Coordinates of C-alpha atoms in Angstrom, one line a residue:
M17 CA 132.7 -107.9 165.5
R18 CA 135.8 -105.7 165.1
S19 CA 136.4 -103.3 162.3
K20 CA 139.7 -103.1 160.4
L21 CA 140.3 -99.6 161.9
G22 CA 139.6 -101.0 165.4
E23 CA 142.1 -103.8 164.8
I24 CA 144.8 -101.3 163.8
L25 CA 144.2 -99.1 166.8
L26 CA 144.3 -102.2 169.1
A27 CA 147.5 -103.4 167.6
Q28 CA 149.0 -100.0 168.1
G29 CA 147.8 -99.9 171.7
A30 CA 145.9 -96.7 171.0
V31 CA 142.6 -97.9 172.4
T32 CA 141.5 -100.5 174.9
E33 CA 139.2 -103.5 174.2
E34 CA 136.5 -102.0 176.4
A35 CA 136.6 -98.6 174.7
L36 CA 136.4 -100.2 171.3
R37 CA 133.4 -102.3 172.3
T38 CA 131.6 -99.2 173.6
A39 CA 132.3 -97.3 170.4
L40 CA 131.1 -100.2 168.2
A41 CA 127.9 -100.4 170.2
G42 CA 127.4 -96.7 169.8
Q43 CA 128.0 -97.0 166.1
K44 CA 125.0 -99.4 165.7
T45 CA 122.6 -96.7 166.9
R46 CA 124.3 -93.7 165.4
S47 CA 125.3 -93.1 161.7
R48 CA 128.7 -91.9 162.6
P49 CA 132.2 -93.2 161.7
L50 CA 133.9 -95.3 164.3
G51 CA 136.9 -92.9 164.5
A52 CA 134.6 -89.9 165.2
I53 CA 132.9 -91.8 168.1
L54 CA 136.2 -92.8 169.6
I55 CA 137.3 -89.1 169.6
E56 CA 134.0 -88.0 171.1
Q57 CA 134.3 -90.6 173.9
G58 CA 137.9 -89.3 174.6
A59 CA 139.2 -92.8 173.9
C60 CA 141.6 -91.6 171.2
D61 CA 142.9 -88.4 169.8
E62 CA 142.2 -87.1 166.3
L63 CA 145.8 -87.4 165.1
T64 CA 146.1 -91.1 166.0
I65 CA 142.7 -91.9 164.4
H66 CA 143.7 -90.3 161.1
R67 CA 147.1 -92.0 161.1
A68 CA 145.3 -95.3 161.5
L69 CA 142.8 -94.3 158.7
A70 CA 145.8 -93.6 156.4
K71 CA 147.3 -97.0 157.2
Q72 CA 143.9 -98.7 156.6
A73 CA 143.6 -97.0 153.2
R74 CA 147.3 -97.6 152.4
L75 CA 147.8 -93.9 151.9
P76 CA 150.6 -91.7 153.3
F77 CA 149.9 -89.4 156.3
V78 CA 151.0 -85.8 156.4
D79 CA 151.1 -83.7 159.5
L80 CA 150.2 -80.2 158.7
D81 CA 150.2 -78.8 162.2
G82 CA 151.8 -75.3 162.0
K83 CA 152.9 -75.8 158.4
T84 CA 152.0 -73.9 155.2
P85 CA 152.5 -75.6 151.8
P86 CA 154.6 -73.7 149.2
S87 CA 152.6 -71.0 147.3
R88 CA 153.7 -72.4 143.9
L89 CA 151.4 -75.3 144.7
T90 CA 148.5 -73.6 146.5
E91 CA 148.2 -71.0 143.7
R92 CA 147.3 -73.8 141.3
L93 CA 144.0 -74.5 143.2
A94 CA 141.5 -71.7 143.8
G95 CA 140.6 -71.0 147.4
N96 CA 136.9 -71.6 147.1
S97 CA 137.6 -75.0 145.4
A98 CA 140.1 -76.0 148.1
W99 CA 137.6 -75.2 150.8
E100 CA 134.7 -76.9 149.0
L101 CA 136.7 -80.1 148.4
E102 CA 138.5 -79.8 151.7
A103 CA 141.7 -80.6 149.9
L104 CA 145.1 -78.9 149.9
P105 CA 148.1 -79.4 147.6
V106 CA 151.1 -79.9 149.8
A107 CA 154.0 -81.4 147.8
E108 CA 155.2 -82.7 144.5
K109 CA 156.7 -86.2 143.9
D110 CA 157.5 -88.1 140.7
G111 CA 155.5 -85.7 138.6
R112 CA 152.4 -85.9 140.8
V113 CA 150.9 -83.3 143.1
I114 CA 150.4 -84.7 146.7
V115 CA 147.0 -83.4 147.9
A116 CA 146.0 -83.7 151.6
V117 CA 142.4 -84.7 152.5
T118 CA 140.8 -85.9 155.7
D119 CA 138.8 -88.9 154.5
P120 CA 140.2 -91.9 152.4
E121 CA 136.7 -92.1 150.7
K122 CA 137.5 -88.8 149.0
A123 CA 139.6 -90.7 146.5
V124 CA 136.6 -90.2 144.1
I125 CA 137.5 -86.6 143.8
S126 CA 141.1 -87.3 142.5
D127 CA 139.9 -86.9 138.9
T128 CA 138.4 -83.5 139.7
L129 CA 141.6 -82.4 141.5
G130 CA 143.7 -83.6 138.6
F131 CA 141.6 -81.4 136.2
L132 CA 141.7 -78.4 138.5
L133 CA 145.5 -78.7 139.1
D134 CA 146.2 -79.7 135.5
A135 CA 148.5 -82.5 136.8
P136 CA 148.3 -86.1 138.1
V137 CA 147.3 -86.3 141.7
A138 CA 148.2 -88.6 144.6
L139 CA 146.2 -88.3 147.9
A140 CA 147.5 -88.2 151.4
I141 CA 145.6 -88.2 154.8
S142 CA 145.7 -85.4 157.3
S143 CA 143.7 -84.6 160.5
P144 CA 140.7 -82.3 160.0
T145 CA 141.9 -79.7 162.5
S146 CA 145.4 -79.3 161.1
L147 CA 144.0 -79.4 157.5
R148 CA 141.5 -76.6 158.2
A149 CA 144.2 -74.5 159.9
A150 CA 146.5 -75.0 156.9
L151 CA 143.7 -74.1 154.5
E152 CA 143.1 -70.9 156.4
R153 CA 146.9 -70.0 156.3
A154 CA 147.0 -70.7 152.6
Y155 CA 143.7 -69.1 151.4
G156 CA 142.2 -67.2 154.3
P157 CA 138.8 -68.1 155.9
P158 CA 136.1 -69.9 153.8
A159 CA 133.8 -67.6 151.9
G160 CA 130.6 -69.6 152.7
T161 CA 128.7 -72.6 151.2
G162 CA 126.0 -73.4 148.7
S163 CA 124.8 -70.6 146.4
K164 CA 127.1 -68.1 148.1
E165 CA 130.1 -70.1 146.9
A166 CA 128.8 -70.0 143.4
E167 CA 128.5 -66.2 143.6
T168 CA 132.0 -65.9 145.1
E169 CA 133.3 -68.1 142.2
V170 CA 131.9 -65.6 139.7
E171 CA 133.3 -62.6 141.6
N172 CA 136.7 -64.2 141.7
H173 CA 136.6 -65.6 138.1
E174 CA 140.2 -64.9 137.4
E175 CA 141.4 -67.6 139.8
S176 CA 138.6 -70.1 139.4
P177 CA 139.4 -73.2 137.3
V178 CA 135.7 -73.7 136.5
V179 CA 135.5 -70.2 135.0
R180 CA 138.7 -70.8 133.1
L181 CA 137.1 -73.8 131.6
V182 CA 134.0 -71.8 130.6
H183 CA 136.2 -69.1 129.1
R184 CA 138.2 -71.7 127.2
M185 CA 135.0 -73.3 125.9
F186 CA 133.8 -69.9 124.5
D187 CA 137.1 -69.1 122.9
E188 CA 137.4 -72.5 121.3
A189 CA 133.8 -72.5 120.1
V190 CA 134.3 -69.1 118.4
E191 CA 137.6 -70.2 116.8
R192 CA 135.9 -73.3 115.5
R193 CA 132.9 -71.4 114.1
S194 CA 130.5 -73.1 116.5
S195 CA 126.9 -71.9 116.7
D196 CA 126.0 -73.8 119.9
I197 CA 127.8 -75.2 123.0
H198 CA 126.1 -78.2 124.6
I199 CA 126.9 -79.2 128.2
E200 CA 125.5 -82.7 128.8
P201 CA 125.7 -84.7 132.0
F202 CA 125.9 -88.5 132.1
A203 CA 126.3 -91.1 134.8
T204 CA 130.1 -90.7 135.1
K205 CA 131.1 -87.7 133.0
V206 CA 130.1 -84.3 131.6
Q207 CA 130.3 -84.1 127.8
I208 CA 130.9 -80.9 125.9
R209 CA 129.8 -80.7 122.3
Y210 CA 130.0 -77.9 119.7
R211 CA 127.6 -77.6 116.7
I212 CA 129.8 -76.7 113.7
D213 CA 128.2 -76.3 110.3
G214 CA 125.1 -78.0 111.6
D215 CA 126.9 -81.1 113.0
L216 CA 127.5 -81.8 116.6
V217 CA 131.2 -82.5 117.5
V218 CA 132.5 -83.8 120.8
A219 CA 134.9 -81.2 122.2
G220 CA 135.7 -82.7 125.5
E221 CA 134.7 -84.9 128.5
H222 CA 135.2 -84.0 132.2
P223 CA 134.6 -85.8 135.5
I224 CA 131.0 -85.7 136.7
D225 CA 132.1 -83.8 139.9
L226 CA 132.6 -80.7 137.7
H227 CA 129.0 -80.7 136.6
A228 CA 127.5 -78.9 139.6
P229 CA 130.1 -75.9 139.8
L230 CA 130.0 -75.6 136.0
I231 CA 126.2 -75.4 135.8
S232 CA 126.2 -73.0 138.8
H233 CA 128.6 -70.7 137.1
V234 CA 126.6 -70.6 133.9
K235 CA 123.3 -70.0 135.7
V236 CA 124.6 -67.2 137.9
N237 CA 126.1 -65.4 134.8
S238 CA 122.8 -65.8 132.9
G239 CA 120.7 -64.5 135.7
L240 CA 119.0 -67.8 136.5
D241 CA 118.0 -69.4 139.8
I242 CA 120.8 -71.7 140.8
A243 CA 118.6 -73.3 143.5
E244 CA 115.9 -74.3 140.9
K245 CA 116.9 -77.7 139.4
R246 CA 113.5 -79.2 138.6
K247 CA 112.2 -76.8 135.9
P248 CA 113.6 -75.6 132.5
Q249 CA 115.0 -72.1 132.6
D250 CA 116.1 -69.6 129.9
G251 CA 118.6 -66.8 130.3
R252 CA 121.2 -64.6 128.5
I253 CA 124.9 -63.8 128.9
E254 CA 126.9 -61.0 127.2
H255 CA 130.4 -62.4 126.8
R256 CA 133.5 -61.4 124.9
A257 CA 135.5 -64.3 123.4
A258 CA 138.3 -64.5 120.8
G259 CA 137.9 -60.7 120.3
R260 CA 134.2 -60.9 119.5
E261 CA 131.2 -59.6 121.5
L262 CA 128.7 -62.5 121.9
D263 CA 125.1 -62.5 122.9
V264 CA 124.7 -66.0 124.4
R265 CA 121.2 -67.5 124.8
V266 CA 121.2 -70.0 127.6
S267 CA 118.7 -72.9 127.9
V268 CA 118.8 -75.2 130.9
V269 CA 116.7 -78.4 131.0
P270 CA 116.7 -81.0 133.8
T271 CA 117.6 -84.5 132.7
N272 CA 117.9 -87.9 134.5
H273 CA 121.6 -87.2 135.2
G274 CA 121.3 -83.5 136.0
E275 CA 120.8 -80.3 134.2
S276 CA 121.7 -80.1 130.5
V277 CA 122.7 -76.7 129.1
V278 CA 122.7 -75.4 125.5
M279 CA 124.3 -72.0 124.9
R280 CA 123.6 -70.5 121.5
L281 CA 126.3 -68.1 120.4
L282 CA 125.0 -65.0 118.5
D283 CA 127.7 -62.8 117.0
R284 CA 125.7 -59.8 115.8
E285 CA 128.3 -58.4 113.4
A286 CA 129.3 -61.7 111.9
N287 CA 125.8 -62.9 111.3
L288 CA 124.3 -59.8 109.7
L289 CA 124.6 -60.8 106.1
S290 CA 123.6 -59.0 102.9
L291 CA 121.2 -60.5 100.4
E292 CA 124.1 -61.4 98.2
D293 CA 125.8 -63.4 101.0
L294 CA 122.8 -65.6 101.7
G295 CA 123.7 -68.0 98.9
M296 CA 120.8 -67.3 96.6
T297 CA 121.1 -68.1 92.9
P298 CA 120.6 -65.1 90.5
T299 CA 117.0 -66.3 89.8
A300 CA 116.1 -66.6 93.5
L301 CA 117.7 -63.3 94.3
S302 CA 115.8 -61.5 91.6
W303 CA 112.5 -63.0 92.8
F304 CA 113.3 -62.1 96.4
R305 CA 114.2 -58.5 95.6
D306 CA 111.0 -58.1 93.6
V307 CA 108.8 -59.4 96.5
I308 CA 110.4 -57.3 99.3
D309 CA 110.2 -54.1 97.2
R310 CA 106.4 -54.2 97.1
P311 CA 104.7 -51.5 99.1
N312 CA 102.3 -53.8 101.1
G313 CA 101.3 -57.4 101.7
I314 CA 102.7 -60.2 103.8
F315 CA 105.8 -62.2 103.0
L316 CA 106.5 -65.5 104.8
V317 CA 109.8 -67.4 105.4
T318 CA 109.4 -71.0 106.5
G319 CA 111.8 -73.8 107.6
P320 CA 112.8 -75.7 110.7
T321 CA 114.5 -74.2 113.7
G322 CA 118.1 -73.2 112.9
S323 CA 117.6 -73.0 109.1
G324 CA 118.5 -69.3 108.9
K325 CA 115.1 -67.7 108.6
T326 CA 115.9 -64.8 110.9
T327 CA 119.2 -64.2 109.1
T328 CA 117.3 -64.0 105.8
L329 CA 114.7 -61.6 107.1
Y330 CA 117.4 -59.4 108.7
A331 CA 119.2 -59.3 105.4
A332 CA 116.0 -58.0 103.8
L333 CA 115.5 -55.4 106.5
Q334 CA 119.0 -54.1 106.0
T335 CA 118.4 -53.7 102.3
L336 CA 115.1 -51.8 103.0
N337 CA 116.5 -49.8 105.9
R338 CA 116.5 -46.1 104.7
S339 CA 116.0 -42.8 106.5
D340 CA 112.6 -42.3 104.8
R341 CA 111.2 -45.6 106.1
K342 CA 110.0 -46.6 109.6
I343 CA 110.7 -50.2 110.3
L344 CA 109.4 -51.9 113.5
T345 CA 110.1 -55.5 114.7
V346 CA 108.6 -57.7 117.4
E347 CA 110.7 -60.7 118.2
D348 CA 111.2 -63.5 120.8
P349 CA 114.0 -62.8 121.4
V350 CA 115.7 -59.9 119.6
E351 CA 118.6 -61.7 118.2
Y352 CA 120.6 -58.9 116.5
R353 CA 120.3 -55.2 116.9
I354 CA 120.2 -53.2 113.7
K355 CA 120.9 -49.5 113.7
G356 CA 117.9 -47.3 112.6
I357 CA 115.3 -50.0 113.3
N358 CA 113.0 -50.1 116.3
Q359 CA 113.0 -53.6 117.9
V360 CA 110.7 -54.9 120.6
Q361 CA 111.1 -58.1 122.6
V362 CA 107.9 -59.9 123.7
A363 CA 107.4 -60.5 127.4
P364 CA 104.5 -62.9 127.9
R365 CA 104.7 -62.7 131.7
I366 CA 103.4 -59.2 131.6
G367 CA 101.0 -59.8 128.7
L368 CA 103.3 -58.3 126.0
D369 CA 102.8 -60.9 123.3
F370 CA 103.1 -60.8 119.5
S371 CA 99.5 -59.7 118.8
K372 CA 99.4 -56.9 121.4
V373 CA 102.7 -55.4 120.3
L374 CA 101.6 -55.7 116.6
K375 CA 98.4 -53.9 117.4
S376 CA 100.3 -51.0 119.0
F377 CA 102.7 -51.0 116.1
L378 CA 99.9 -49.9 113.7
R379 CA 99.5 -46.7 115.7
Q380 CA 103.2 -46.0 115.1
A381 CA 102.7 -45.5 111.4
P382 CA 105.4 -47.9 110.2
N383 CA 106.2 -48.7 106.6
I384 CA 107.6 -52.2 107.3
V385 CA 106.9 -54.6 110.2
L386 CA 108.7 -57.8 111.1
V387 CA 106.8 -60.3 113.3
G388 CA 109.3 -62.9 114.6
E389 CA 106.8 -65.8 114.3
I390 CA 103.1 -66.3 113.6
R391 CA 102.0 -68.8 116.3
D392 CA 98.3 -68.3 116.6
R393 CA 95.2 -67.0 114.9
E394 CA 95.1 -63.6 116.6
T395 CA 98.7 -62.8 115.6
A396 CA 98.0 -64.1 112.0
E397 CA 94.9 -62.0 111.6
V398 CA 96.5 -58.8 113.0
A399 CA 99.5 -59.3 110.7
I400 CA 97.3 -59.8 107.7
Q401 CA 95.1 -56.8 108.5
A402 CA 98.3 -54.7 108.8
S403 CA 99.4 -56.0 105.3
L404 CA 96.0 -55.0 103.9
T405 CA 96.2 -51.5 105.2
G406 CA 99.3 -50.4 103.5
H407 CA 102.1 -52.1 105.4
L408 CA 104.7 -54.6 104.2
V409 CA 104.8 -57.4 106.8
F410 CA 107.5 -60.1 107.2
S411 CA 107.1 -63.1 109.3
T412 CA 108.0 -66.8 109.8
V413 CA 106.0 -70.0 110.2
H414 CA 107.1 -73.6 110.7
T415 CA 106.2 -75.8 107.7
N416 CA 108.1 -78.2 105.5
D417 CA 107.8 -76.4 102.2
A418 CA 106.6 -73.1 100.7
P419 CA 103.1 -74.1 99.6
S420 CA 102.2 -75.5 103.0
A421 CA 102.8 -72.1 104.6
A422 CA 99.5 -70.8 103.3
T423 CA 97.6 -73.8 104.5
R424 CA 99.2 -73.3 107.9
L425 CA 97.5 -70.0 108.2
L426 CA 94.2 -71.7 107.2
D427 CA 94.8 -74.3 109.9
M428 CA 95.1 -71.5 112.5
G429 CA 91.6 -70.4 111.5
V430 CA 92.4 -67.4 109.2
P431 CA 89.7 -67.0 106.5
P432 CA 90.9 -68.1 103.1
F433 CA 90.0 -64.8 101.4
L434 CA 92.3 -62.9 103.8
V435 CA 95.2 -65.1 103.1
A436 CA 94.5 -65.1 99.3
T437 CA 94.3 -61.3 99.3
S438 CA 97.4 -60.4 101.4
L439 CA 100.0 -63.1 100.7
Q440 CA 102.7 -61.9 98.3
G441 CA 105.1 -64.8 98.4
V442 CA 106.7 -67.6 100.5
L443 CA 110.4 -68.5 100.8
A444 CA 111.2 -71.9 102.3
Q445 CA 114.8 -72.6 103.2
R446 CA 117.4 -75.1 104.6
L447 CA 121.1 -74.8 105.2
V448 CA 123.6 -77.0 103.3
R449 CA 127.3 -77.3 104.0
R450 CA 129.6 -75.4 101.7
L451 CA 132.5 -77.3 100.1
C452 CA 135.9 -76.3 101.6
K453 CA 137.6 -74.0 99.1
A454 CA 141.0 -75.1 100.2
C455 CA 140.6 -78.8 99.5
K456 CA 137.7 -79.5 97.2
V457 CA 138.7 -81.4 94.1
E458 CA 137.1 -81.5 90.7
E459 CA 136.6 -85.1 89.5
E460 CA 134.5 -87.0 87.0
A461 CA 131.0 -87.3 88.2
T462 CA 129.9 -90.8 89.2
P463 CA 127.1 -92.5 87.2
L464 CA 124.6 -92.0 90.0
E465 CA 125.5 -88.3 90.1
R466 CA 125.0 -88.0 86.4
Q467 CA 121.6 -89.7 86.7
M468 CA 120.5 -87.5 89.5
L469 CA 121.6 -84.2 87.9
K470 CA 121.0 -85.3 84.3
L471 CA 124.6 -84.7 83.3
P472 CA 126.2 -86.0 80.1
P473 CA 129.0 -88.6 80.2
G474 CA 132.4 -87.1 81.1
S475 CA 130.9 -84.3 83.2
K476 CA 132.9 -83.2 86.3
L477 CA 131.8 -82.2 89.8
F478 CA 133.6 -81.0 92.8
H479 CA 133.9 -83.5 95.7
A480 CA 134.8 -83.1 99.4
R481 CA 138.3 -84.3 100.5
G482 CA 139.2 -82.8 103.9
C483 CA 142.2 -80.8 105.1
G484 CA 143.3 -78.9 108.2
E485 CA 141.2 -75.8 107.2
C486 CA 138.0 -77.8 107.5
S487 CA 138.9 -80.2 110.3
R488 CA 139.1 -83.0 107.8
S489 CA 135.3 -82.8 107.1
G490 CA 135.6 -81.4 103.5
Y491 CA 133.2 -78.6 104.3
R492 CA 133.6 -75.2 105.8
G493 CA 130.6 -72.9 106.4
R494 CA 127.1 -73.2 105.2
L495 CA 124.9 -71.5 102.6
G496 CA 121.1 -71.2 102.2
A497 CA 119.1 -73.6 100.0
F498 CA 115.8 -72.1 98.9
E499 CA 112.5 -72.9 97.4
W500 CA 110.1 -70.1 96.6
L501 CA 106.4 -69.6 95.7
G502 CA 105.0 -66.5 94.1
M503 CA 101.3 -65.8 94.2
S504 CA 99.7 -65.7 90.7
E505 CA 96.0 -64.9 90.1
K506 CA 95.3 -68.5 89.5
L507 CA 96.8 -69.5 92.9
R508 CA 94.9 -66.7 94.7
E509 CA 91.6 -68.0 93.2
S510 CA 92.5 -71.6 94.2
L511 CA 93.3 -70.5 97.7
F512 CA 90.1 -68.4 97.9
Q513 CA 88.0 -71.4 97.0
S514 CA 90.0 -74.0 99.0
A515 CA 88.3 -75.3 102.1
D516 CA 91.2 -77.2 103.5
G517 CA 94.2 -75.9 101.5
G518 CA 94.8 -79.3 99.8
A519 CA 93.7 -78.1 96.3
F520 CA 95.9 -75.0 96.7
V521 CA 99.0 -77.0 97.5
A522 CA 98.4 -79.3 94.6
E523 CA 97.9 -76.4 92.2
A524 CA 101.0 -74.6 93.6
R525 CA 103.2 -77.7 92.9
R526 CA 101.9 -78.0 89.4
G527 CA 102.3 -74.3 88.4
E528 CA 105.3 -72.3 87.3
S529 CA 105.2 -70.0 90.3
W530 CA 106.8 -72.6 92.5
T531 CA 110.5 -73.5 92.4
P532 CA 111.2 -76.6 94.5
L533 CA 114.1 -76.9 96.9
R534 CA 115.7 -79.7 94.9
T535 CA 116.1 -77.4 91.8
D536 CA 118.0 -74.8 93.9
V537 CA 120.4 -77.4 95.5
E538 CA 121.0 -79.1 92.2
E539 CA 122.2 -75.8 90.8
K540 CA 124.5 -75.3 93.8
V541 CA 126.0 -78.8 93.2
R542 CA 126.7 -78.1 89.6
A543 CA 128.3 -74.8 90.6
G544 CA 130.7 -76.6 92.9
Q545 CA 129.3 -75.0 96.1
T546 CA 128.1 -78.2 97.7
T547 CA 127.7 -81.9 97.0
I548 CA 125.2 -84.5 96.0
Q549 CA 125.3 -85.8 99.6
E550 CA 123.9 -82.5 100.9
L551 CA 121.2 -82.7 98.2
L552 CA 120.1 -86.0 99.6
R553 CA 120.2 -84.8 103.1
V554 CA 118.0 -81.7 102.8
T555 CA 115.5 -83.0 100.3
S556 CA 113.1 -85.9 100.3
M557 CA 114.9 -87.4 97.4
K558 CA 116.7 -90.7 97.9
A559 CA 119.6 -92.4 96.0
D560 CA 117.4 -95.5 95.7
D561 CA 114.8 -93.4 93.8
V562 CA 117.3 -93.0 90.9
V563 CA 117.5 -96.2 88.7
P564 CA 121.0 -96.4 87.1
D565 CA 121.5 -97.5 83.5
D566 CA 122.4 -101.2 83.1
D567 CA 126.1 -100.5 82.6
E568 CA 126.2 -98.2 85.6
E569 CA 124.7 -100.4 88.3
G570 CA 126.5 -100.8 91.6
E571 CA 128.3 -97.4 91.6
A572 CA 127.5 -94.8 94.2
P573 CA 128.6 -91.3 95.1
P574 CA 132.0 -90.8 96.9
A575 CA 131.8 -92.0 100.5
E576 CA 131.5 -89.3 103.1
P577 CA 130.8 -89.2 106.8
P578 CA 127.0 -89.2 107.5
A579 CA 125.8 -85.6 108.1
S580 CA 123.3 -84.8 110.8
P581 CA 120.4 -82.4 109.9
A582 CA 121.2 -78.7 110.2
A583 CA 119.6 -77.2 113.4

């Protein structure tokens, strides 16, 4: 059985029937291309084989023997990328860049080359020997392979297209006020998404061939093991983008199509807010100031990941930060550095966990202590003991509302009398999208809005419209939505006597010491800061729960794009 390549060579008189039969027989026992076997046998030369391969693939052939392509073309492709892909731009024709390769099957890399060259690409075939010689004349000898290439790419980042892509991602993400960059591999593409005001937005898609060099670059810069692709890894990058110094937290997780990367962008200066900037109503701000001004006790902030708990606590620390106070924090990780405050990052691998650092803190005679998160009974008990011995302790827990924070400590095994004695207050929070000031419009409230907010007929509310300032979303930025719980004597007694915390939660929700999240968001809707859609998104309330009057049935709030939960 003859191959098409063999038929072409026979028709050209480049090989004999006997040589071709011998090569085909050898191909059955060796996983080698027919052309390579013919060259090894001396039956045909390399140049003739690759001319025939070009004819078979219906691609042009280019002879690079002794030739160097113009620098205006070779400068558009980084040397390490050219060597890795074994590809060389040699000419331009009809708006396309002609790129020489040695194997017709490399047509699959044309998309990658098109991206790297920022131009449409057409492939041509060349012999391996002449192509390697031309590559060396154009770029110098290869720098190595594998992980060494990734390191060389970082060292020569100014000329690397992959690094230019990463820099562009950072710049664009900062300009669009993104909090996270997501790099997600799929079967045929790499998807880039930004999280803007809590919602994920697709920013671009690239050929899957870019995934490996892109991930290698990120991992090298964040100090991760680029050879480890089976386990999750966490790292950190310090990067300057769009005139800002960023602290980038990198998380790498293996998926079925390759490693997925999420980079959280922390801009220390931009995110250090004052109490007034958090979005608290006057009532909430007055309560919050009263709690954090107390000399001792424990104060908890609760909410899901990405709800702004750390930002709220840092705002409190900035308010309390004076020269006559010693403030210590233990965090995982230290997200923002505050002048005048001693901050410690936990290191579990060497046994430096929250509880051990907190115990050592007490020998440092602090006035105020911040524990990044209470995760276990030991940390909770040490934090509570610190609050009972004259220290003001701030920390976070993960619960759905403020009353459940106290029961979370009970679930960890902390005795009820310790929680009842030490707890001063709990602040639960979410983030809601802020109406764009440039395009929000004041209109008559819909019947359903009036029902939900108990507004009289003819009332007006601000609605989202969309403009260039807010990328047509109608929202720009976010603000906090809060619920808070103060500890009255009645609540302390209920907590002290509660075996499972259920009675305490019920008593807290009946009493005047608790202000629910819905109340706070409703006030922000009336003030024109956000919309009824955000109220529905962050609370358990549903539009179906509100029964309209008979003459108002069938009407609904203004249609808006569905919003994903803030993260």
